[in-house]
RNA sequence: GCCAAUAUAGCUCAGCUGGUAGAGCAGCAGUUUCGUAAACUGCAGGUCAGGGGUUCGAAUCCCCUUGUUGGCUCCA
């Protein structure tokens, strides 16, 4: 007998060799029904796994990450089986679970059409209905290779050959379909009640553009139809919030054929932008930053010196002036370096914080462009901090606090990642270790949880990334802090220490918004276009009931203008319901409805975009209320 | 850049298997002066992304280019 410690801490005795499923059944048949995967002593395990010794056991359902993965992984096998039934010549590549569903890559002669997708979905429904039991079996390496070769599954052969010599080669089989797979899988195909195939796309084998492009089918599935419907509704909601749609509807920005990836900002989009930049400047002055502006175009020598010519040339726009090569800046740092070098600094001058709202241009692949999220020219709210080595921790802590205060204002939650040395990097391992150590120290000092992203750092140093979470749970990378021991070296930056000698300062690059353009896109989707009053392009709309109130309305508009309130007036010959509807669709925070009553009593009838009618107020009373809301940046 | 889909009026979209474009909203003109999410009537608006081809005839079929969308890759 063996002792099994369950999630709630109870210990139960089971026969040695009992499977996870046996144990689940013994606990309750309900649990066994919803069990999808398990963790045995913290290790992911299949329900079929026999347990041979005392262990701790967590049974995972669809509500757990592991359970979802097993469920979606099984769904991808159902997809593969369906494709094999309909397209026997299709070769199978890989088919994992992903964050929101699953995919499977196939090598087929002709790409799948939307009609094919429908047929495949129908075939999958059949496989579900037929409710095949899913069985696991193992095969010796050589035998597995031979069998896959016979079947013409060249990708599977490659996968097996890449597994370590001593790896257990397992397969999962349902009906006559077996697929190489480490598992875990759920018990039968019948549990996958609701399936939706979402899209087909080309995807390179093993993610490398040197390899053949395969056809990838994406899908989602749920144990219940209602859950699938809910998910599809969420997709619809995300679509409604899409900043590209709202940007058009709210007249914020556009991207024209004449400038792919180069956005135009409309007057209303500029209000948003300017508010963000004003706030940024205000907070950065408070935090002890100076502001600079470096040129957009600088000569080749500079980019060679900074290392960009070697490491970033593919992404740079190049040009010539007279006979010399120039480049449009893809980053602001080299310009900052030059400004640091304009004079000699004492150790007493450090840390020196130089901020720059810098417009950078980067050549992005045409297929990568996406609204304001992925563009070819954008403004980074950049800053470079030059400091003494023993100031690193305090400065990084300072930036972390600044970033935190910004995200709080917008109501974002966030998580933090630490990225380490990439393959193509400048500098020694020792420098990198030192830099990574400093970043870790700062994070730990602030008690911030973080995950490590191996090999994802910039070519000049490791970085801390801030991934913020929007109101519908998606995450976006915005702020980043990058430590850089390289640039000061390359530009021979120095300061004079207490000993009268020259020393090398340390530098960080950091952004809070990341890119103003991207941040505006994220804000638009986060607020679904209903910006808080301080950001709203129009803060209040004055709606006339009849033209007898026009003069009074114009007076109010002037008064608001003097108080820096962004007001619009609507004196058109339309019914009040019509004007309200329009203002509501423009997502203006406040509407003032003004007719004879208001004119007589010097009041306004206030309607809030979110709360509806707020009743009648004295004009000054409303003005104070709005000004306070703007001042406080209320959400 | 690669794979696929796609491009019709300012916006959202019709236009079946080829027979030289249509709606709603927005715009403009007039009527209506009206109290919390759409008043009424009329008018105007498009070289059907651009170029080439097939055809008696192309928005519709084919090819190329460009943009966009979903992915891959890359990234703020």
XYZ file of C-alpha atoms (C1' of nucleotides) in Angstrom:
711
model
C 0.000 0.000 0.000
C 1.075 3.582 -0.552
C 0.089 6.862 1.116
C -1.318 9.608 -1.087
C -1.422 13.185 0.217
C -4.293 15.084 -1.353
C -4.649 18.793 -2.051
C -6.479 19.451 1.218
C -3.715 17.751 3.175
C -5.550 14.517 3.941
C -3.568 11.344 3.518
C -5.230 8.255 2.127
C -4.007 4.753 1.572
C -4.180 3.105 -1.830
C -2.942 -0.042 -3.389
C 0.493 0.300 -4.935
C 0.187 0.805 -8.688
C -3.205 2.490 -8.495
C -3.601 4.956 -11.305
C -4.420 8.613 -10.750
C -7.827 7.842 -12.160
C -8.393 4.986 -9.674
C -7.642 7.390 -6.855
C -9.892 10.057 -8.301
C -12.713 7.514 -8.529
C -12.141 6.508 -4.945
C -12.412 10.126 -3.826
C -15.636 10.729 -5.730
C -17.134 9.718 -9.024
C -17.871 13.392 -9.704
C -14.196 14.233 -9.456
C -13.256 11.329 -11.698
C -15.682 12.614 -14.291
C -14.104 16.075 -14.493
C -10.478 15.018 -13.931
C -8.250 15.860 -16.902
C -4.682 15.738 -15.652
C -2.794 15.643 -12.387
C 0.283 16.725 -10.531
C 2.129 13.953 -8.735
C 4.757 15.352 -6.361
C 4.478 18.586 -8.305
C 5.119 16.864 -11.638
C 2.580 16.974 -14.439
C 1.069 13.517 -14.848
C -1.423 11.628 -16.919
C -4.562 10.212 -15.321
C -3.470 6.785 -16.484
C -0.194 7.001 -14.588
C 0.218 4.256 -11.985
C 1.570 5.538 -8.691
C 4.189 3.299 -7.155
C 5.222 5.143 -4.023
C 4.030 7.586 -1.376
C 3.200 10.802 -3.196
C 1.314 14.048 -3.055
C -1.448 14.291 -5.624
C -3.396 17.196 -7.084
C -6.095 16.284 -9.522
C -6.542 18.910 -12.227
C -9.858 19.771 -13.850
C -10.636 22.137 -16.697
C -10.439 24.977 -14.181
C -6.723 24.318 -13.729
C -4.089 25.242 -16.233
C -2.921 21.638 -16.535
C -6.446 20.386 -17.006
C -7.139 22.900 -19.754
C -3.924 21.951 -21.492
C -4.737 18.257 -21.454
C -8.219 19.010 -22.745
C -6.961 21.239 -25.548
C -4.177 18.865 -26.362
C -6.722 16.113 -26.817
C -8.742 18.524 -28.947
C -5.741 18.997 -31.205
C -5.489 15.231 -31.628
C -9.155 15.122 -32.584
C -8.399 17.821 -35.130
C -5.484 15.816 -36.483
C -7.590 12.675 -36.706
C -10.321 14.551 -38.556
C -7.822 16.012 -40.993
C -6.293 12.571 -41.575
C -9.726 11.154 -42.338
C -10.490 13.865 -44.859
C -6.974 14.424 -46.203
C -5.114 11.103 -45.827
C -2.041 12.523 -47.536
C -1.616 15.280 -44.912
C 1.555 14.953 -42.874
C 1.364 15.736 -39.175
C 3.754 18.161 -37.541
C 2.944 19.408 -34.047
C -0.282 20.180 -32.231
C 0.006 21.717 -28.793
C -2.365 23.475 -26.417
C -1.861 27.238 -26.300
C -3.091 29.990 -23.971
C -6.542 30.079 -25.483
C -7.130 26.820 -27.257
C -4.972 24.693 -29.477
C -3.563 24.329 -32.970
C -2.185 21.635 -35.204
C 0.338 22.084 -38.022
C -0.103 20.046 -41.186
C 1.944 19.664 -44.314
C -0.598 19.536 -47.130
C -0.275 20.139 -50.833
C -3.080 22.694 -51.007
C -3.775 25.165 -48.216
C -7.016 24.641 -46.318
C -9.978 26.758 -47.350
C -12.679 28.070 -45.015
C -14.963 25.357 -46.433
C -12.385 22.721 -45.523
C -12.455 24.087 -41.998
C -16.192 23.545 -41.812
C -15.852 19.991 -43.039
C -13.064 19.329 -40.569
C -15.161 20.738 -37.760
C -18.010 18.413 -38.723
C -15.665 15.466 -38.812
C -14.376 16.411 -35.365
C -17.935 16.449 -34.077
C -18.302 12.891 -35.332
C -15.150 11.779 -33.547
C -16.467 13.340 -30.368
C -19.808 11.663 -30.791
C -18.165 8.298 -31.409
C -16.517 8.814 -28.019
C -13.283 6.866 -28.529
C -11.317 5.813 -25.525
C -7.860 7.396 -25.551
C -5.089 4.955 -24.720
C -1.440 5.518 -24.029
C 1.301 3.175 -25.181
C 5.062 3.260 -25.443
C 7.368 2.138 -28.192
C 11.121 1.621 -28.380
C 12.862 4.489 -30.142
C 14.014 2.602 -33.221
C 10.666 0.934 -33.721
C 8.898 4.283 -33.389
C 11.161 5.843 -35.993
C 10.638 2.972 -38.401
C 6.915 3.004 -37.956
C 6.704 6.747 -38.556
C 8.959 6.423 -41.594
C 6.691 3.751 -43.010
C 3.723 6.019 -42.426
C 5.512 8.846 -44.233
C 5.304 11.049 -41.145
C 8.633 12.770 -41.743
C 8.054 15.456 -39.132
C 7.357 12.886 -36.439
C 10.545 11.084 -37.395
C 12.463 14.312 -36.949
C 10.801 14.939 -33.594
C 11.643 11.483 -32.300
C 15.233 11.736 -33.504
C 15.593 14.991 -31.583
C 14.438 13.420 -28.320
C 17.196 12.418 -25.904
C 18.398 8.806 -26.306
C 16.843 7.710 -23.037
C 13.506 9.451 -23.531
C 10.349 7.398 -23.185
C 8.573 7.522 -26.531
C 4.867 7.527 -25.891
C 1.889 7.558 -28.186
C -1.758 8.240 -27.599
C -4.315 6.314 -29.579
C -7.981 6.910 -30.220
C -9.851 4.678 -32.660
C -7.345 3.913 -35.438
C -5.491 7.178 -34.964
C -2.265 7.245 -32.962
C -0.013 10.243 -32.472
C 3.401 10.707 -30.933
C 2.779 12.603 -27.737
C 4.142 13.081 -24.262
C 0.645 13.670 -22.913
C -1.183 14.009 -20.702
C -4.530 13.502 -22.353
C -8.059 13.247 -21.132
C -9.740 9.837 -21.147
C -11.976 9.922 -24.181
C -12.872 12.060 -27.158
C -16.482 12.306 -25.996
C -15.659 14.889 -23.348
C -14.815 17.568 -25.885
C -18.381 18.723 -26.266
C -17.937 22.123 -27.901
C -15.376 22.826 -30.602
C -14.805 25.811 -32.832
C -12.084 26.058 -35.447
C -11.084 29.688 -35.641
C -8.558 30.220 -38.409
C -5.972 28.789 -40.767
C -2.559 30.348 -41.124
C 0.812 29.557 -42.561
C 3.428 28.702 -39.978
C 7.025 27.697 -40.511
C 8.062 24.231 -39.383
C 9.779 24.774 -36.050
C 9.212 28.512 -36.339
C 12.126 29.130 -38.677
C 11.651 30.987 -41.912
C 14.296 28.747 -43.452
C 11.942 25.790 -43.138
C 8.889 24.810 -45.082
C 5.692 26.649 -44.365
C 2.988 24.416 -42.975
C -0.719 24.985 -42.602
C -1.781 25.683 -39.054
C -5.366 25.332 -37.914
C -6.328 27.146 -34.732
C -9.278 26.184 -32.588
C -10.797 26.317 -29.145
C -12.888 23.806 -27.306
C -14.752 23.518 -24.038
C -16.409 20.825 -21.981
C -19.707 22.727 -22.286
C -21.341 24.542 -25.150
C -22.164 27.482 -22.870
C -18.464 27.976 -22.115
C -17.628 28.082 -25.789
C -20.383 30.628 -26.385
C -19.023 32.704 -23.548
C -15.553 32.591 -25.068
C -16.848 33.582 -28.492
C -18.704 36.454 -26.851
C -15.464 37.591 -25.262
C -13.879 37.573 -28.712
C -16.753 39.721 -29.945
C -16.248 42.096 -27.034
C -12.554 42.358 -27.856
C -13.508 43.139 -31.438
C -15.784 45.955 -30.301
C -12.924 47.380 -28.274
C -10.397 47.062 -31.079
C -8.488 50.341 -31.125
C -8.455 50.308 -34.938
C -12.243 50.371 -35.006
C -12.581 52.830 -32.115
C -9.792 54.970 -33.537
C -11.887 55.365 -36.656
C -15.243 55.775 -34.899
C -13.886 58.306 -32.408
C -11.791 60.088 -35.033
C -8.511 59.626 -33.151
C -6.042 58.533 -35.797
C -5.675 56.883 -39.161
C -3.109 54.933 -41.079
C -3.247 55.545 -44.792
C -2.032 53.626 -47.760
C 0.491 56.387 -48.388
C 2.245 55.551 -45.147
C 1.914 51.943 -44.075
C 2.851 51.772 -40.413
C 3.153 55.545 -40.140
C 0.104 56.800 -38.246
C -1.618 60.162 -38.655
C -3.033 61.641 -35.457
C -6.300 63.542 -35.759
C -7.138 66.537 -33.554
C -8.944 64.335 -31.028
C -6.126 61.812 -30.944
C -3.699 64.658 -30.371
C -5.620 65.759 -27.277
C -5.128 62.306 -25.815
C -1.502 62.286 -26.766
C -0.827 65.705 -25.369
C -2.540 64.866 -22.091
C -0.383 61.774 -21.748
C 2.753 63.713 -22.588
C 1.874 66.569 -20.238
C 1.318 64.154 -17.419
C 4.572 62.410 -18.302
C 6.543 65.655 -18.230
C 5.005 66.731 -14.961
C 5.818 63.448 -13.218
C 9.303 63.271 -14.643
C 10.202 66.734 -13.435
C 8.972 65.668 -10.002
C 11.133 62.546 -10.213
C 14.240 64.572 -11.000
C 14.518 64.125 -14.767
C 15.761 66.674 -17.291
C 14.251 66.664 -20.756
C 16.206 66.688 -23.996
C 15.437 66.242 -27.688
C 17.906 64.585 -29.995
C 17.803 64.668 -33.821
C 15.915 62.086 -35.815
C 18.716 61.607 -38.302
C 22.390 61.112 -37.480
C 25.394 59.940 -39.417
C 26.607 56.407 -39.918
C 29.693 56.781 -37.739
C 27.496 57.248 -34.699
C 25.526 54.079 -35.411
C 28.698 52.130 -35.991
C 30.014 53.359 -32.663
C 26.805 52.478 -30.823
C 26.763 48.976 -32.259
C 23.447 49.490 -34.018
C 25.106 49.236 -37.410
C 26.195 45.702 -36.558
C 23.242 44.590 -34.519
C 20.245 46.500 -35.762
C 20.895 47.565 -39.347
C 18.122 45.386 -40.777
C 15.573 47.473 -38.920
C 16.990 50.889 -39.784
C 16.035 53.308 -42.508
C 19.130 54.574 -44.221
C 19.691 57.716 -46.191
C 22.417 59.856 -47.698
C 23.198 63.515 -47.203
C 25.593 64.836 -49.789
C 27.999 61.917 -50.037
C 27.728 60.598 -46.477
C 25.572 57.808 -45.072
C 22.989 58.712 -42.486
C 20.379 56.719 -40.610
C 17.047 57.643 -39.119
C 17.207 56.785 -35.450
C 15.631 53.500 -34.358
C 16.535 54.276 -30.753
C 17.287 57.396 -28.774
C 20.265 56.225 -26.780
C 23.151 57.246 -29.054
C 21.853 60.813 -29.149
C 21.696 60.830 -25.373
C 25.260 59.553 -25.203
C 26.444 62.498 -27.245
C 24.658 64.939 -24.993
C 26.176 63.366 -21.923
C 29.562 63.909 -23.512
C 29.021 67.625 -24.006
C 30.751 68.384 -20.724
C 32.652 66.850 -17.848
C 30.694 65.542 -14.878
C 31.643 65.211 -11.250
C 30.508 62.204 -9.247
C 28.382 64.777 -7.425
C 26.351 65.347 -10.621
C 25.209 61.736 -10.742
C 22.724 60.254 -11.073
C 21.811 62.240 -14.149
C 18.390 61.451 -15.546
C 17.860 62.536 -19.154
C 14.377 62.034 -20.504
C 13.313 62.276 -24.122
C 10.024 61.843 -25.921
C 11.876 60.559 -28.941
C 10.374 59.738 -32.313
C 12.035 56.595 -33.624
C 11.622 54.731 -36.911
C 12.090 51.007 -37.312
C 11.582 48.914 -40.370
C 9.009 46.313 -39.430
C 7.996 43.528 -41.791
C 4.818 44.451 -43.611
C 3.034 41.431 -42.167
C 3.813 42.536 -38.629
C 2.044 45.898 -38.765
C -1.028 46.195 -36.588
C -2.881 49.471 -36.012
C -1.056 51.582 -33.456
C 0.230 48.478 -31.693
C 2.879 47.692 -34.256
C 4.026 50.631 -36.359
C 7.117 51.831 -38.167
C 7.389 55.169 -36.437
C 6.600 55.768 -32.813
C 7.477 57.939 -29.864
C 9.250 56.348 -26.969
C 8.944 58.018 -23.590
C 12.594 57.303 -23.145
C 15.109 58.232 -20.522
C 18.726 57.406 -19.894
C 20.036 57.493 -16.385
C 23.759 57.820 -15.884
C 24.979 56.819 -12.465
C 27.686 55.578 -10.171
C 27.890 51.807 -9.805
C 26.638 51.968 -6.231
C 23.568 53.930 -7.289
C 22.221 51.174 -9.532
C 19.855 49.616 -7.070
C 18.350 52.898 -5.841
C 17.876 54.192 -9.371
C 16.196 51.042 -10.557
C 13.972 51.046 -7.511
C 13.110 54.656 -8.367
C 12.101 53.687 -11.898
C 10.049 50.753 -10.640
C 8.182 53.118 -8.341
C 7.625 55.615 -11.129
C 6.243 52.935 -13.437
C 4.002 51.652 -10.670
C 2.592 55.124 -10.014
C 1.802 55.591 -13.727
C 0.016 52.290 -14.225
C -2.003 52.864 -11.099
C -3.435 56.068 -12.556
C -4.858 54.115 -15.502
C -6.116 51.272 -13.366
C -3.790 48.662 -14.794
C -2.537 45.604 -12.971
C 0.796 44.310 -14.186
C 3.405 41.618 -13.825
C 7.156 41.748 -14.248
C 9.612 39.715 -16.297
C 13.381 39.710 -16.213
C 15.131 38.969 -19.519
C 18.641 37.596 -19.733
C 21.454 37.464 -22.305
C 20.375 36.759 -25.886
C 22.433 34.809 -28.378
C 23.578 37.816 -30.308
C 24.842 40.095 -27.573
C 27.655 42.498 -26.840
C 29.762 42.236 -23.699
C 31.228 39.559 -21.481
C 29.291 37.045 -19.428
C 30.681 38.669 -16.271
C 29.199 42.049 -17.200
C 25.893 40.400 -17.943
C 25.845 38.513 -14.674
C 26.618 41.691 -12.789
C 23.844 43.570 -14.580
C 21.308 40.785 -14.057
C 22.283 40.634 -10.408
C 21.625 44.353 -9.995
C 18.171 44.090 -11.576
C 17.274 41.108 -9.393
C 18.413 42.930 -6.314
C 16.192 45.899 -7.068
C 13.166 43.670 -7.738
C 13.731 41.702 -4.585
C 14.181 44.899 -2.598
C 10.724 45.989 -3.781
C 9.351 42.532 -3.032
C 8.103 42.178 -6.596
C 7.400 38.708 -7.989
C 8.917 38.182 -11.401
C 9.461 35.483 -13.957
C 12.684 34.990 -15.903
C 12.724 35.166 -19.656
C 15.908 33.407 -20.719
C 17.753 34.950 -23.650
C 15.238 37.705 -24.266
C 17.359 40.704 -23.296
C 18.419 43.550 -25.616
C 21.772 43.124 -27.354
C 23.424 45.578 -24.946
C 22.020 44.424 -21.625
C 19.393 42.579 -19.581
C 16.025 44.111 -18.897
C 13.028 44.222 -16.632
C 9.741 44.289 -18.566
C 6.399 45.400 -17.237
C 3.444 43.563 -18.737
C 0.214 45.287 -17.957
C -3.159 43.685 -17.917
C -6.103 45.429 -19.530
C -9.738 45.374 -18.509
C -10.466 42.175 -20.419
C -7.466 40.288 -19.151
C -5.043 40.599 -22.047
C -1.454 41.517 -21.275
C 0.810 43.990 -23.053
C 4.463 44.733 -22.629
C 4.949 48.441 -22.023
C 7.497 49.656 -19.538
C 11.018 48.310 -19.583
C 14.225 49.011 -17.707
C 17.404 47.971 -19.491
C 20.752 48.036 -17.833
C 23.637 48.816 -20.135
C 27.349 48.491 -19.436
C 28.155 48.584 -23.147
C 27.117 51.994 -24.351
C 29.143 53.953 -21.756
C 32.171 51.903 -22.794
C 31.672 52.423 -26.509
C 31.151 56.142 -26.088
C 33.874 56.409 -23.475
C 31.580 58.129 -21.010
C 33.317 59.303 -17.851
C 32.840 61.206 -14.655
C 35.442 62.530 -12.264
C 35.425 60.614 -8.989
C 36.380 61.868 -5.519
C 39.908 60.698 -6.291
C 40.198 63.158 -9.164
C 40.408 60.338 -11.701
C 38.091 59.485 -14.583
C 35.611 56.671 -13.998
C 33.011 54.907 -16.085
C 29.359 55.610 -15.258
C 26.676 52.925 -15.510
C 23.602 53.566 -17.593
C 20.012 52.396 -17.799
C 17.550 52.882 -20.636
C 13.957 52.944 -19.501
C 10.465 53.672 -20.762
C 7.189 53.857 -18.869
C 4.558 53.973 -21.598
C 6.880 52.160 -23.977
C 5.534 53.704 -27.110
C 2.995 56.512 -26.835
C 1.229 55.108 -29.914
C 0.961 51.632 -28.497
C -0.046 52.981 -25.124
C -2.871 54.943 -26.716
C -3.999 51.763 -28.435
C -3.959 49.859 -25.161
C -5.793 52.649 -23.336
C -8.412 52.764 -26.062
C -9.090 49.049 -25.714
C -8.818 49.109 -21.926
C -11.458 51.832 -21.610
C -13.402 50.635 -24.682
C -13.034 54.199 -25.975
C -14.725 55.728 -22.902
C -11.697 57.631 -21.677
C -11.720 59.098 -18.176
C -12.489 62.800 -18.132
C -8.872 63.935 -17.886
C -8.037 62.150 -21.149
C -11.323 62.514 -23.020
C -10.863 64.557 -26.194
C -14.214 66.200 -25.452
C -15.023 66.375 -21.760
C -18.477 67.851 -21.878
C -21.038 68.456 -24.577
C -23.590 71.254 -24.301
C -26.864 70.286 -25.903
C -29.505 72.845 -26.749
C -33.154 71.855 -26.550
C -34.341 74.837 -28.571
C -32.466 77.724 -30.106
C -33.784 80.020 -27.338
C -30.956 78.703 -25.139
C -28.148 79.256 -27.661
C -26.783 82.429 -26.075
C -26.672 80.902 -22.609
C -24.873 77.870 -24.037
C -22.279 79.988 -25.771
C -21.624 81.782 -22.486
C -21.104 78.483 -20.711
C -18.773 77.314 -23.457
C -16.656 80.433 -23.020
C -16.572 79.946 -19.283
C -15.410 76.355 -19.748
C -12.781 77.415 -22.211
C -11.369 79.829 -19.644
C -11.158 76.945 -17.167
C -9.402 74.675 -19.670
C -12.386 72.379 -19.921
C -12.777 70.827 -23.352
C -16.372 71.508 -24.282
C -18.314 71.199 -27.519
C -21.653 72.778 -28.240
C -24.466 71.231 -30.231
C -26.913 73.903 -31.343
C -28.198 71.963 -34.317
C -31.841 71.848 -35.109
C -32.303 68.311 -33.797
C -34.295 66.672 -31.048
C -32.579 66.297 -27.690
C -32.746 62.507 -27.822
C -30.828 62.574 -31.073
C -28.114 64.813 -29.644
C -27.801 62.674 -26.549
C -27.494 59.562 -28.609
C -24.724 61.067 -30.655
C -22.808 62.362 -27.624
C -23.221 58.973 -26.009
C -21.770 57.229 -29.039
C -18.882 59.670 -29.040
C -18.369 58.511 -25.437
C -18.253 62.046 -24.056
C -18.107 61.844 -20.223
C -20.729 64.539 -19.558
C -23.657 66.017 -21.407
C -25.378 69.201 -20.282
C -28.958 69.448 -21.462
C -29.999 73.032 -21.604
C -33.452 74.425 -22.271
C -35.660 77.235 -21.038
C -35.665 76.002 -17.434
C -31.885 76.063 -17.169
C -31.579 79.451 -18.810
C -34.066 80.930 -16.308
C -32.426 79.486 -13.218
C -28.763 79.581 -14.249
C -28.476 75.820 -13.916
C -27.547 72.873 -16.107
C -29.144 69.462 -16.384
C -26.301 66.959 -16.148
C -26.158 63.584 -17.805
C -23.233 61.249 -17.283
C -22.207 58.857 -20.024
C -22.045 56.008 -17.525
C -24.628 56.882 -14.879
C -27.340 58.558 -16.949
C -29.155 61.632 -15.715
C -27.687 63.240 -12.578
C -30.400 65.901 -12.313
C -30.093 69.676 -12.258
C -27.114 71.514 -10.788
C -25.939 75.065 -10.442
C -23.486 75.735 -13.259
C -20.602 76.380 -10.852
C -21.384 73.247 -8.960
C -21.009 71.163 -12.126
C -17.869 72.987 -13.137
C -16.207 72.268 -9.800
C -17.264 68.637 -9.983
C -15.776 68.201 -13.424
C -12.581 70.102 -12.622
C -12.059 67.963 -9.550
C -12.600 64.786 -11.562
C -10.053 65.950 -14.127
C -7.591 67.051 -11.472
C -7.827 63.714 -9.658
C -7.649 61.728 -12.881
C -10.633 59.724 -11.650
C -11.338 56.523 -13.533
C 9.370 39.020 -45.828
C 6.348 34.111 -45.886
C 1.109 31.488 -45.999
C -3.970 32.527 -46.593
C -8.101 35.787 -46.947
C -9.638 40.429 -48.488
C -10.308 45.708 -51.012
C -17.584 48.467 -53.779
C -19.909 56.158 -51.625
C -17.039 59.642 -45.664
C -18.812 54.968 -42.493
C -21.248 49.905 -42.312
C -22.401 46.685 -45.995
C -25.765 44.359 -50.591
C -24.534 43.226 -55.607
C -26.320 34.733 -57.289
C -23.445 31.342 -62.000
C -19.904 38.051 -66.360
C -24.943 42.129 -69.230
C -21.481 49.058 -67.863
C -23.558 49.918 -59.609
C -27.487 49.757 -54.679
C -29.189 50.393 -49.215
C -28.791 52.457 -44.318
C -26.118 56.052 -41.633
C -23.213 60.504 -42.272
C -23.304 65.172 -45.712
C -26.217 69.192 -48.097
C -31.220 71.909 -48.746
C -35.988 72.662 -46.765
C -39.922 71.769 -43.003
C -40.278 70.960 -37.698
C -38.345 74.503 -31.890
C -39.000 69.594 -29.812
C -36.802 67.819 -22.433
C -32.662 62.594 -21.590
C -30.069 56.932 -26.977
C -32.366 58.074 -34.066
C -38.387 63.934 -36.511
C -39.980 64.372 -41.846
C -39.140 65.409 -47.179
C -35.827 66.063 -51.005
C -30.837 66.326 -53.197
C -26.134 65.058 -54.167
C -22.356 61.369 -53.646
C -18.554 55.779 -56.607
C -12.996 55.259 -63.292
C -16.045 49.190 -57.845
C -7.583 49.899 -54.554
C -4.051 50.539 -59.078
C -2.302 48.219 -63.629
C -2.570 44.430 -67.314
C -5.254 40.267 -69.597
C -9.596 36.885 -71.167
C -14.409 38.330 -73.418
C -18.993 41.228 -77.990
C -19.215 42.824 -72.794
C -15.621 42.597 -66.248
C -17.148 45.222 -59.625
C -17.793 39.881 -60.955
C -12.925 35.365 -64.265
C -7.128 35.268 -64.623
C -2.173 37.666 -63.630
C 0.885 41.519 -61.340
C 1.360 45.613 -57.788
C -0.270 48.135 -53.335
C -2.969 48.311 -48.775
C -5.591 45.728 -45.006
C -6.897 41.277 -41.921
C -5.528 36.465 -39.386
C -1.167 33.769 -38.413
C 4.481 32.639 -38.772
C 8.985 35.454 -37.770
C 10.307 39.876 -35.128
C 9.260 43.498 -31.408
C 7.969 49.317 -28.037
